[in-house]
Coordinates of C-alpha atoms in Angstrom, one line a residue:
Chain O
M737 CA 38.8 -10.1 -9.2
F738 CA 38.2 -12.1 -6.2
I739 CA 41.9 -12.2 -5.2
E740 CA 42.2 -8.5 -5.9
R741 CA 39.2 -7.7 -3.7
K742 CA 40.6 -10.0 -0.9
L743 CA 44.0 -8.4 -1.1
L744 CA 42.6 -4.9 -0.9
T745 CA 40.4 -5.9 2.0
E746 CA 43.3 -7.5 3.9
Y747 CA 45.8 -4.7 3.1
P748 CA 43.6 -1.5 3.0
N749 CA 46.7 0.8 3.2
L750 CA 48.4 -0.7 0.2
H751 CA 46.3 0.5 -2.8
D752 CA 48.9 -0.5 -5.3
I753 CA 48.7 -4.1 -4.2
K754 CA 46.1 -4.7 -6.9
H755 CA 48.9 -4.2 -9.5
F756 CA 51.4 -6.6 -7.8
F757 CA 50.0 -10.0 -7.4
D758 CA 49.8 -13.3 -9.2
F759 CA 48.7 -16.8 -8.5
T760 CA 49.5 -20.4 -9.4
F761 CA 47.6 -23.6 -9.0
S762 CA 49.0 -26.7 -7.3
Q763 CA 47.5 -30.1 -6.7
T764 CA 48.9 -32.7 -4.3
G765 CA 46.1 -35.3 -4.5
M766 CA 43.0 -35.8 -6.6
E767 CA 41.0 -33.2 -4.9
N768 CA 43.5 -30.9 -3.1
L769 CA 43.6 -28.2 -5.7
K770 CA 45.3 -25.1 -4.2
V771 CA 45.6 -21.6 -5.3
N772 CA 49.0 -20.1 -4.3
V773 CA 48.8 -16.3 -4.4
F774 CA 52.0 -14.3 -4.2
F775 CA 52.2 -10.5 -3.9
L776 CA 54.2 -7.6 -2.6
Q777 CA 53.2 -6.5 0.8
D778 CA 56.0 -4.1 1.8
S779 CA 55.1 -0.5 1.3
R780 CA 58.8 0.3 0.6
A781 CA 58.6 -2.0 -2.5
F782 CA 55.8 0.1 -3.9
K783 CA 57.7 3.3 -3.2
L784 CA 60.8 1.9 -4.8
Y785 CA 58.8 0.8 -7.9
Q786 CA 57.3 4.2 -8.1
K787 CA 60.7 5.9 -7.9
L788 CA 62.1 3.6 -10.6
S789 CA 59.0 4.3 -12.8
E790 CA 59.6 8.0 -12.6
I791 CA 63.0 7.5 -14.2
N792 CA 61.6 5.0 -16.8
L793 CA 63.2 2.0 -15.1
N794 CA 60.2 -0.2 -14.7
P795 CA 61.2 -3.6 -13.3
A796 CA 59.8 -6.1 -15.6
R797 CA 59.9 -9.1 -13.3
I798 CA 60.1 -8.9 -9.5
S799 CA 61.0 -12.0 -7.5
T800 CA 62.7 -13.0 -4.3
P801 CA 65.6 -15.4 -3.5
A802 CA 63.1 -17.7 -1.8
L803 CA 61.1 -18.1 -4.9
L804 CA 64.3 -18.6 -7.0
W805 CA 65.5 -21.2 -4.5
E806 CA 62.2 -23.0 -4.9
Q807 CA 62.8 -23.5 -8.6
K808 CA 66.5 -24.3 -8.1
L809 CA 66.1 -26.8 -5.4
I810 CA 63.7 -28.9 -7.5
K811 CA 66.7 -29.7 -9.7
I812 CA 69.2 -30.2 -6.9
I813 CA 67.4 -32.1 -4.1
P814 CA 65.7 -35.4 -4.9
D815 CA 62.3 -35.8 -3.3
F816 CA 62.1 -32.0 -2.8
D817 CA 58.4 -32.1 -3.2
I818 CA 57.9 -34.6 -0.4
G819 CA 57.8 -33.5 3.2
G820 CA 59.5 -30.4 4.7
T821 CA 62.9 -29.0 3.6
C822 CA 65.0 -26.3 5.2
L823 CA 67.8 -24.4 3.5
V824 CA 70.3 -22.4 5.6
H825 CA 72.2 -19.9 3.4
L826 CA 75.1 -18.7 5.5
L827 CA 76.9 -15.6 4.5
S828 CA 79.5 -13.6 6.3
L829 CA 77.3 -11.2 8.2
E830 CA 73.8 -12.6 7.7
C831 CA 72.0 -15.9 7.3
F832 CA 68.9 -16.7 5.3
L833 CA 66.5 -19.5 6.3
Y834 CA 64.1 -20.9 3.7
F835 CA 61.4 -23.4 4.7
F836 CA 59.6 -25.4 2.0
F837 CA 56.9 -27.9 2.3
Q838 CA 56.0 -30.3 -0.5
G839 CA 58.2 -28.3 -2.9
R840 CA 56.5 -25.0 -2.1
L841 CA 57.9 -22.1 -0.1
L842 CA 56.3 -21.8 3.3
F843 CA 58.2 -18.9 4.7
S844 CA 61.7 -17.4 4.9
R845 CA 63.7 -15.4 7.4
S846 CA 66.9 -13.4 7.4
I847 CA 69.1 -13.3 10.5
T848 CA 71.8 -10.7 11.1
I849 CA 74.8 -12.4 12.6
P850 CA 76.6 -10.4 15.3
D851 CA 80.1 -9.3 14.2
F852 CA 82.2 -11.6 16.4
Q853 CA 85.3 -10.6 14.5
K854 CA 85.3 -7.3 16.2
E855 CA 85.8 -9.0 19.5
P856 CA 89.5 -9.8 20.4
A857 CA 90.1 -13.5 19.9
E858 CA 92.9 -15.8 19.3
N859 CA 93.3 -17.1 15.8
S860 CA 90.8 -14.5 14.7
S861 CA 91.7 -15.1 11.1
D862 CA 89.9 -18.4 11.1
L863 CA 86.2 -17.8 10.9
S864 CA 85.4 -21.4 11.8
L865 CA 87.1 -21.0 15.1
E866 CA 84.7 -18.3 16.1
S867 CA 81.8 -20.3 14.9
P868 CA 80.7 -21.6 18.3
N869 CA 79.3 -18.1 19.1
K870 CA 77.9 -17.6 15.7
F871 CA 76.4 -21.0 15.5
S872 CA 74.8 -20.6 19.0
V873 CA 72.8 -17.7 17.6
L874 CA 72.0 -19.6 14.4
T875 CA 70.9 -22.7 16.4
Y876 CA 68.6 -20.6 18.5
E877 CA 67.0 -19.0 15.5
I878 CA 66.8 -22.2 13.5
N879 CA 65.1 -24.0 16.4
Q880 CA 62.6 -21.1 16.7
S881 CA 61.8 -21.3 13.0
L882 CA 61.5 -25.1 13.1
Y883 CA 59.0 -24.7 15.9
L884 CA 57.0 -22.2 13.8
F885 CA 57.2 -24.6 10.8
S886 CA 55.9 -27.6 12.9
Q887 CA 53.1 -25.3 14.2
K888 CA 52.1 -24.3 10.7
I889 CA 52.0 -27.7 9.0
K890 CA 51.7 -30.0 12.1
S891 CA 54.8 -32.0 10.9
D892 CA 58.5 -32.1 11.7
M893 CA 61.2 -30.9 9.3
D894 CA 62.6 -33.8 7.3
K895 CA 65.9 -32.4 5.9
I896 CA 68.1 -29.4 6.7
Y897 CA 70.6 -28.2 4.0
L898 CA 73.3 -25.8 4.5
L899 CA 74.8 -23.6 1.8
S900 CA 78.1 -22.1 3.0
S901 CA 81.5 -21.4 1.5
D902 CA 83.2 -23.4 4.3
I903 CA 82.3 -27.1 4.2
G904 CA 83.3 -27.4 7.9
N905 CA 80.3 -25.3 8.9
T906 CA 78.0 -28.2 8.0
Q907 CA 79.5 -30.4 10.7
L908 CA 79.5 -27.5 13.2
L909 CA 75.9 -26.7 12.6
S910 CA 74.9 -30.3 12.7
D911 CA 76.6 -30.6 16.1
N912 CA 74.9 -27.5 17.4
L913 CA 71.5 -28.5 16.2
G914 CA 71.9 -32.1 17.3
R915 CA 70.6 -33.5 14.0
E916 CA 71.9 -34.2 10.5
V917 CA 72.6 -31.2 8.3
I918 CA 73.4 -31.9 4.6
D919 CA 75.7 -29.8 2.6
L920 CA 73.8 -28.5 -0.5
G921 CA 76.9 -29.2 -2.6
I922 CA 76.9 -26.3 -5.0
D923 CA 79.6 -23.7 -5.5
V924 CA 79.2 -20.4 -3.8
P925 CA 81.4 -17.4 -3.8
D926 CA 84.2 -17.6 -1.3
I927 CA 83.3 -15.7 1.9
E928 CA 86.9 -14.9 2.6
A929 CA 87.2 -13.5 -0.9
L930 CA 84.1 -11.5 -0.5
Q931 CA 85.3 -10.3 2.9
E932 CA 88.2 -8.6 1.1
S933 CA 85.6 -6.6 -0.9
P934 CA 82.7 -6.3 1.5
G935 CA 80.9 -4.0 -0.9
I936 CA 80.3 -6.8 -3.4
S937 CA 79.3 -9.2 -0.6
E938 CA 76.7 -6.6 0.6
Y939 CA 75.7 -6.1 -2.9
L940 CA 75.1 -9.7 -3.9
G941 CA 73.7 -10.9 -0.6
P942 CA 71.3 -13.8 -0.9
V943 CA 71.3 -13.7 -4.7
G944 CA 75.1 -14.5 -4.9
S945 CA 74.3 -18.2 -5.5
F946 CA 72.2 -17.7 -8.6
N947 CA 73.5 -17.5 -12.1
T948 CA 71.9 -16.5 -15.4
V949 CA 70.5 -20.0 -15.9
D950 CA 68.6 -19.7 -12.7
L951 CA 67.0 -16.4 -13.7
S952 CA 66.1 -17.4 -17.3
P953 CA 63.7 -18.2 -18.7
S954 CA 61.7 -16.0 -16.3
K955 CA 58.6 -18.1 -16.7
L956 CA 60.2 -21.0 -14.7
H957 CA 60.3 -19.1 -11.4
L958 CA 57.5 -17.2 -9.8
N959 CA 57.7 -13.5 -10.4
L960 CA 55.5 -10.4 -10.4
T961 CA 55.0 -7.7 -12.9
H962 CA 53.0 -4.5 -12.6
S963 CA 49.5 -5.2 -14.1
S964 CA 49.8 -2.5 -16.7
L965 CA 53.3 -3.5 -17.7
K966 CA 52.1 -7.1 -17.8
K967 CA 49.3 -6.1 -20.1
M968 CA 51.7 -4.2 -22.2
L969 CA 54.1 -7.2 -22.4
E970 CA 51.2 -9.5 -23.3
W971 CA 50.1 -7.2 -26.1
K972 CA 53.6 -6.5 -27.3
P973 CA 53.8 -9.5 -29.8
V974 CA 50.3 -8.6 -31.2
Q975 CA 51.3 -5.0 -31.6
T976 CA 54.6 -5.8 -33.1
V977 CA 53.0 -8.2 -35.6
G978 CA 50.3 -5.5 -36.4
L979 CA 53.0 -2.9 -36.9
V980 CA 55.1 -5.1 -39.2
V981 CA 52.2 -6.3 -41.2
G982 CA 50.8 -2.7 -41.5
L983 CA 54.2 -1.5 -42.7
I984 CA 54.5 -4.3 -45.2
L985 CA 51.0 -3.5 -46.5
I986 CA 51.9 0.2 -46.8
F987 CA 54.9 -0.7 -48.8
L988 CA 53.0 -3.1 -51.1
L989 CA 50.1 -0.7 -51.6
A990 CA 52.5 2.2 -52.2
M991 CA 54.1 0.1 -54.9
E992 CA 50.7 -0.6 -56.4
S993 CA 49.9 3.1 -56.2
L994 CA 53.1 4.0 -58.0
F995 CA 52.4 1.4 -60.7
L996 CA 48.8 2.6 -61.1
W997 CA 50.0 6.2 -61.3
K998 CA 52.4 5.3 -64.1
W999 CA 49.9 3.2 -65.8
S1000 CA 47.3 6.0 -65.9
H1001 CA 49.9 8.4 -67.3
V1002 CA 50.9 5.9 -70.0
T1003 CA 47.2 5.5 -70.9
R1004 CA 46.6 9.2 -71.0
D1005 CA 49.7 9.8 -73.1
Q1006 CA 48.5 7.0 -75.5
M1007 CA 45.1 8.7 -75.8
V1008 CA 46.7 12.1 -76.5
K1009 CA 48.9 10.4 -79.1
N1010 CA 45.9 8.7 -80.7
G1011 CA 44.1 12.0 -80.8
S1012 CA 41.2 10.7 -78.8
M1013 CA 41.1 13.8 -76.6
S1014 CA 40.6 16.0 -79.7
G1015 CA 37.7 14.2 -81.2
I1016 CA 35.1 16.2 -79.3
N1017 CA 33.7 17.9 -82.5
Q1018 CA 33.4 14.6 -84.3
K1019 CA 31.7 13.1 -81.2
Q1020 CA 29.2 15.9 -81.2
I1021 CA 28.4 15.2 -84.9
I1022 CA 27.9 11.5 -84.2
Q1023 CA 25.6 12.4 -81.3
Q1024 CA 23.6 14.7 -83.5
Y1025 CA 23.5 11.9 -86.1
S1026 CA 22.2 9.5 -83.4
G1027 CA 19.5 12.0 -82.5
A1028 CA 18.6 12.6 -86.1
L1029 CA 18.4 8.9 -86.8
D1030 CA 16.0 8.4 -83.9
Q1031 CA 13.8 11.3 -85.2
I1032 CA 13.8 9.8 -88.8
L1033 CA 13.0 6.4 -87.5
A1034 CA 10.1 7.8 -85.5
E1035 CA 9.0 9.5 -88.6
T1036 CA 9.2 6.4 -90.8
D1037 CA 7.5 4.4 -88.0
R1038 CA 4.4 6.5 -88.3
P1039 CA 1.8 5.2 -90.8
S1040 CA 1.9 7.0 -94.2
P1041 CA -1.5 8.2 -95.4
R1042 CA -0.4 7.6 -99.0
R1043 CA 0.6 4.0 -98.2
V1044 CA -2.8 3.5 -96.3
I1045 CA -4.7 4.7 -99.3
I1046 CA -2.8 2.5 -101.7
N1047 CA -3.3 -0.6 -99.5
I1048 CA -7.0 0.1 -99.1
G1049 CA -7.3 0.6 -102.8
R1050 CA -5.7 -2.8 -103.4
S1051 CA -8.0 -4.4 -100.9
I1052 CA -11.4 -3.2 -102.3
P1053 CA -13.2 -5.7 -104.4
D1054 CA -14.7 -4.7 -107.8
N1055 CA -18.3 -4.4 -106.5
T1056 CA -17.3 -2.1 -103.7
W1057 CA -16.5 1.6 -103.4
I1058 CA -15.5 3.8 -100.6
T1059 CA -17.6 6.8 -99.7
D1060 CA -15.6 8.1 -96.7
M1061 CA -12.2 7.3 -95.3
D1062 CA -10.8 8.7 -92.1
I1063 CA -7.1 8.1 -91.4
E1064 CA -5.6 8.9 -88.0
T1065 CA -1.8 8.8 -87.8
E1066 CA -1.1 10.7 -84.6
T1067 CA -1.9 9.2 -81.2
N1068 CA -3.8 6.0 -82.0
P1069 CA -3.2 5.3 -85.7
A1070 CA -6.4 3.9 -87.1
V1071 CA -8.5 4.0 -90.2
A1072 CA -12.3 4.1 -90.5
I1073 CA -14.0 3.3 -93.8
N1074 CA -17.5 3.8 -94.9
G1075 CA -18.4 2.2 -98.2
V1076 CA -21.1 0.6 -100.4
V1077 CA -21.2 -3.0 -101.7
R1078 CA -23.3 -3.8 -104.7
A1079 CA -24.5 -7.4 -104.2
S1080 CA -27.3 -9.6 -105.4
G1081 CA -27.8 -11.3 -102.1
A1082 CA -26.3 -12.3 -98.8
D1083 CA -23.9 -14.9 -100.3
Q1084 CA -22.3 -12.4 -102.6
L1085 CA -22.2 -9.8 -99.9
K1086 CA -20.5 -12.3 -97.6
D1087 CA -18.0 -13.3 -100.3
T1088 CA -17.3 -9.6 -101.0
F1089 CA -16.6 -9.0 -97.3
S1090 CA -14.4 -12.1 -97.1
I1091 CA -12.3 -10.9 -100.0
L1092 CA -12.1 -7.4 -98.4
L1093 CA -11.1 -8.7 -95.1
K1094 CA -8.6 -11.2 -96.6
N1095 CA -6.9 -8.4 -98.5
L1096 CA -6.9 -6.0 -95.6
N1097 CA -5.3 -8.7 -93.4
R1098 CA -2.8 -9.2 -96.1
Y1099 CA -1.8 -5.6 -96.7
F1100 CA -2.0 -4.4 -93.1
R1101 CA 0.1 -7.0 -91.3
G1102 CA 0.9 -6.4 -87.8
T1103 CA -2.6 -5.4 -86.7
R1104 CA -5.3 -7.5 -85.1
S1105 CA -6.6 -10.0 -87.6
L1106 CA -10.0 -8.6 -88.9
S1107 CA -13.1 -10.7 -89.0
I1108 CA -16.6 -10.4 -90.3
Q1109 CA -17.8 -9.2 -86.9
D1110 CA -15.7 -6.0 -87.4
I1111 CA -18.0 -4.9 -90.3
D1112 CA -21.2 -3.2 -89.6
F1113 CA -23.6 -3.1 -92.6
K1114 CA -27.2 -2.3 -93.6
V1115 CA -29.2 -2.2 -96.8
D1116 CA -29.3 1.2 -98.5
K1117 CA -33.1 1.4 -99.1
S1118 CA -32.8 4.7 -100.9
K1119 CA -31.3 3.0 -104.0
V1120 CA -33.1 -0.2 -104.9
E1121 CA -32.4 -2.0 -108.1
E1122 CA -34.1 -5.1 -109.5
A1123 CA -31.3 -7.6 -109.3
Y1124 CA -28.9 -5.9 -106.8
N1125 CA -29.0 -4.3 -103.4
N1126 CA -26.6 -1.6 -102.2
F1127 CA -25.3 -2.4 -98.7
L1128 CA -23.7 0.4 -96.7
F1129 CA -20.9 -0.9 -94.5
T1130 CA -18.6 0.6 -91.9
L1131 CA -15.3 -0.8 -90.9
K1132 CA -12.7 0.5 -88.4
F1133 CA -9.3 -1.0 -87.6
D1134 CA -6.0 0.1 -86.0
L1135 CA -3.0 0.7 -88.1
P1136 CA 0.3 -1.1 -87.3
Chain E
M21 CA 52.5 2.8 -18.8
K22 CA 48.8 2.7 -19.8
A23 CA 49.4 5.8 -21.8
N24 CA 52.3 4.1 -23.6
L25 CA 50.0 1.2 -24.5
T26 CA 47.3 3.5 -25.8
I27 CA 49.9 5.5 -27.8
R28 CA 51.1 2.3 -29.4
W29 CA 47.6 1.3 -30.3
I30 CA 47.0 4.7 -31.8
M31 CA 50.2 4.4 -33.8
I32 CA 49.1 1.0 -35.1
C33 CA 45.6 2.3 -36.0
L34 CA 47.3 5.2 -37.9
I35 CA 49.6 2.8 -39.7
W36 CA 46.6 0.6 -40.6
A37 CA 44.7 3.7 -41.8
C38 CA 47.3 4.2 -44.4
P39 CA 46.6 0.9 -46.2
L40 CA 42.9 1.7 -46.2
I41 CA 43.5 5.1 -47.7
L42 CA 45.9 3.7 -50.2
T43 CA 43.4 0.9 -51.2
H44 CA 40.7 3.5 -51.6
W45 CA 43.0 5.7 -53.7
N46 CA 44.1 2.7 -55.8
I47 CA 40.5 1.5 -56.5
N48 CA 39.6 5.1 -57.5
K49 CA 42.6 5.3 -59.8
I50 CA 41.7 2.0 -61.4
A51 CA 38.1 3.1 -61.9
I52 CA 39.2 6.5 -63.5
T53 CA 41.8 4.8 -65.8
M54 CA 39.3 2.1 -66.9
A55 CA 36.7 4.8 -67.6
E56 CA 39.3 6.7 -69.7
I57 CA 40.2 3.5 -71.6
E58 CA 36.5 2.8 -72.2
K59 CA 36.0 6.4 -73.4
D60 CA 39.0 6.1 -75.6
E61 CA 37.6 2.9 -77.1
I62 CA 34.3 4.6 -77.7
V63 CA 36.0 7.5 -79.4
R64 CA 38.0 5.0 -81.5
L65 CA 34.9 3.2 -82.6
D66 CA 33.2 6.6 -83.3
D67 CA 36.2 7.5 -85.4
L68 CA 35.9 4.2 -87.3
F69 CA 32.2 4.7 -87.8
W70 CA 32.8 8.3 -89.0
K71 CA 35.3 7.1 -91.5
N72 CA 33.0 4.4 -92.9
N73 CA 29.7 6.3 -92.7
S74 CA 30.5 10.1 -93.1
G75 CA 28.4 10.2 -96.4
N76 CA 25.4 8.6 -94.8
I77 CA 25.7 10.8 -91.7
S78 CA 25.5 14.0 -93.7
K79 CA 22.5 12.6 -95.6
V80 CA 20.7 11.7 -92.4
L81 CA 21.5 15.1 -90.9
T82 CA 20.2 16.8 -94.1
K83 CA 17.1 14.8 -94.0
K84 CA 16.6 15.5 -90.3
D85 CA 17.1 19.2 -91.0
S86 CA 14.4 19.0 -93.7
L87 CA 11.8 17.9 -91.1
A88 CA 11.6 21.4 -89.7
L89 CA 11.6 24.7 -91.6
P90 CA 13.9 27.4 -90.4
I91 CA 11.7 30.5 -90.1
E92 CA 11.8 34.0 -88.7
S93 CA 8.1 34.6 -88.2
I94 CA 5.3 32.2 -87.9
N95 CA 2.7 34.4 -89.6
F96 CA 4.9 35.0 -92.6
S97 CA 5.8 31.4 -92.8
L98 CA 2.1 30.4 -92.7
L99 CA 1.4 32.6 -95.7
S100 CA 4.3 31.0 -97.5
V101 CA 3.1 27.5 -96.6
E102 CA -0.4 28.3 -97.8
N103 CA 1.0 29.6 -101.0
S104 CA 3.0 26.4 -101.5
L105 CA 0.0 24.2 -100.8
K106 CA -2.1 26.1 -103.3
V107 CA 0.6 25.8 -105.9
L108 CA 0.9 22.1 -105.2
A109 CA -2.9 21.6 -105.3
S110 CA -3.2 23.4 -108.6
K111 CA -0.6 21.1 -110.1
H112 CA -2.9 18.2 -109.4
K113 CA -6.1 20.0 -110.5
F114 CA -7.4 20.5 -107.0
N115 CA -9.4 23.5 -106.2
E116 CA -11.3 25.2 -103.3
V117 CA -8.1 25.1 -101.3
Q118 CA -8.5 26.6 -97.8
M119 CA -6.0 26.5 -95.0
E120 CA -6.8 27.3 -91.4
S121 CA -4.4 27.5 -88.6
I122 CA -5.2 27.1 -84.8
P123 CA -3.1 29.7 -83.1
G124 CA -4.0 28.6 -79.6
Q125 CA -2.2 25.3 -80.1
T126 CA 1.0 26.7 -81.4
S127 CA 4.2 25.5 -79.6
D128 CA 7.8 26.5 -80.0
S129 CA 8.4 24.0 -82.7
S130 CA 5.1 23.3 -84.4
T131 CA 1.6 24.6 -85.1
P132 CA -1.5 22.7 -86.3
L133 CA -3.0 23.4 -89.6
T134 CA -6.2 22.3 -91.3
L135 CA -6.4 22.0 -95.1
Y136 CA -9.5 21.6 -97.2
F137 CA -9.6 21.1 -100.9
E138 CA -11.4 19.0 -103.5
G139 CA -10.7 17.5 -106.8
P140 CA -10.2 14.3 -108.8
I141 CA -9.7 11.3 -106.5
E142 CA -6.9 9.8 -108.6
G143 CA -4.8 12.9 -108.0
I144 CA -4.5 12.4 -104.3
L145 CA -1.7 9.9 -104.3
P146 CA 0.7 12.0 -106.5
W147 CA -0.2 15.0 -104.4
L148 CA 0.7 13.2 -101.2
K149 CA 4.0 12.0 -102.7
N150 CA 4.8 15.6 -103.7
L151 CA 3.8 16.8 -100.3
E152 CA 6.2 14.4 -98.6
N153 CA 9.1 15.3 -101.0
E154 CA 8.6 19.0 -101.4
L155 CA 7.2 20.0 -98.0
P156 CA 8.6 17.4 -95.5
Y157 CA 8.1 19.9 -92.6
L158 CA 4.3 19.3 -93.0
M159 CA 3.3 16.2 -91.0
I160 CA -0.1 14.7 -91.6
R161 CA -1.8 13.7 -88.5
H162 CA -5.3 13.2 -89.7
F163 CA -6.7 12.7 -93.2
K164 CA -10.3 12.4 -94.3
I165 CA -11.7 11.7 -97.8
T166 CA -15.3 11.9 -98.8
T167 CA -15.9 10.6 -102.3
D168 CA -18.7 10.9 -104.8
P169 CA -18.6 7.7 -106.8
F170 CA -20.5 9.0 -109.7
S171 CA -18.4 12.1 -110.4
K172 CA -15.1 10.5 -109.2
R173 CA -14.4 13.6 -107.3
A174 CA -13.7 13.9 -103.6
K175 CA -13.4 16.3 -100.8
F176 CA -10.3 16.2 -98.7
Q177 CA -9.7 17.4 -95.2
L178 CA -6.2 17.2 -93.7
Q179 CA -4.9 18.1 -90.3
L180 CA -1.3 18.8 -90.4
Y181 CA 1.6 19.9 -88.2
F182 CA 3.7 22.6 -89.5
R183 CA 7.1 22.0 -87.9
Y184 CA 9.6 24.8 -87.8
I185 CA 12.7 26.2 -86.1
I186 CA 12.6 29.9 -85.2
N187 CA 15.9 31.2 -86.4
D188 CA 16.7 34.9 -86.4
S189 CA 19.6 34.5 -88.9
V190 CA 17.3 33.4 -91.8
N191 CA 17.5 35.7 -94.7
P192 CA 14.0 37.0 -95.5
T193 CA 14.7 36.9 -99.2

């Protein structure tokens, strides 16, 4: 964001510059960490890119011969990353000057060479014979650039290399410059051959010395990509993987769906075959049976008055009789008994009640265990006999 | 270019939506099929149960049917019930038979009745047994006995529910 803002500030007329920049880091010492920013600054480049985009020819990687040379010279020139290096690329009608310092491009220039061949001259077929005039121009331009180089980095140029199809040009340039010029020593297309087809020469220009190895892989040399295209290229592997995985999943799940569809049909056919689908009437009867069973169970769970009377009759001792009996079977099943005990005294009365309670606890299991405190009694004074007393008692308990 | 990137993302989203839809469909299909299999198993067990217990089922259904009397009219039915109770009481030498109904508490399926009678105390157990067997649609909810130990006679008061099903197709005869 900082670089983008700085570029937009420095080049306010180039709005698209924010899409065409990149940067690298370089470190010469322990602390000299540098950020090298490279970007397009020619408005024609943006227009060209726009025109190409309109016809769906988006350049994926944009670079310059100078940046390609930077990468190529690392392999060719020993100690390229030490001091200053100049490369003179001499073509038939133009010359390219590249200036590097510590292995990094500092600046580059292109010089149009005047067409000396058009002037009448003896032995005009030999290009080298005309070289004095050509090399005078070159010498002037190179010296100017070397001065600019020394101004920029406060240091002199260490080595000058020449790339030319004619090896004799190295000596001529060296003589003119008055310092050593080294032949780069790589094969270049023959200028004379190119002169026969000037169209190709014009077409190739400064990139004529590069081959496919120099251009690939692209990550080795500095290049620019439109930010949107760069983003698209960055996301392309993710999108491709997502697409492929999604399609594989669709295929697998579709197979599963097909299997499940067949499975459900087989199951349904089996059910029809077994007659399960036609057993609705039978199912209704079984449901009615279930309901009826519940109702009958509820009925049998209710205390039966007949059973209560029988059990109370079994529980009553001989000297006891019931005067009133109240049996409730509905909401809170319970029984209330009023009776008379004929006893000679407290001991017999107590024994009688003990037998009564013991029998009631025996025949009415499932209820709270009855004790003597549950019985309320009093003497019946209306009927007094000599040896016995009648005791009126009341007892109430819940039914199971 | 940005539009292309967006279109590609939309395509990927659409492609990934398909597995989600298919997964949902598959889960649903599995659930439906499993439910059908379970239903089939229940029907199979019902069938087995039916084959082994068809006799008991009909008995239970008959007994359940006997717990409510199919009637056309409540008032006519009450007369019939009163008559039946009197007949039953006379069989066991009970007399002073009176039956009262409480019309305000009548519901769609039952009506409360109160029955009074008196007679020998030893006759009450057979009477109750006959009541359960012959008139199962009468459900005792409260039963009171007041005895006289010297005469061995008792007064009985019963509160009953008369359970019925109102059925227009019942033949009045």
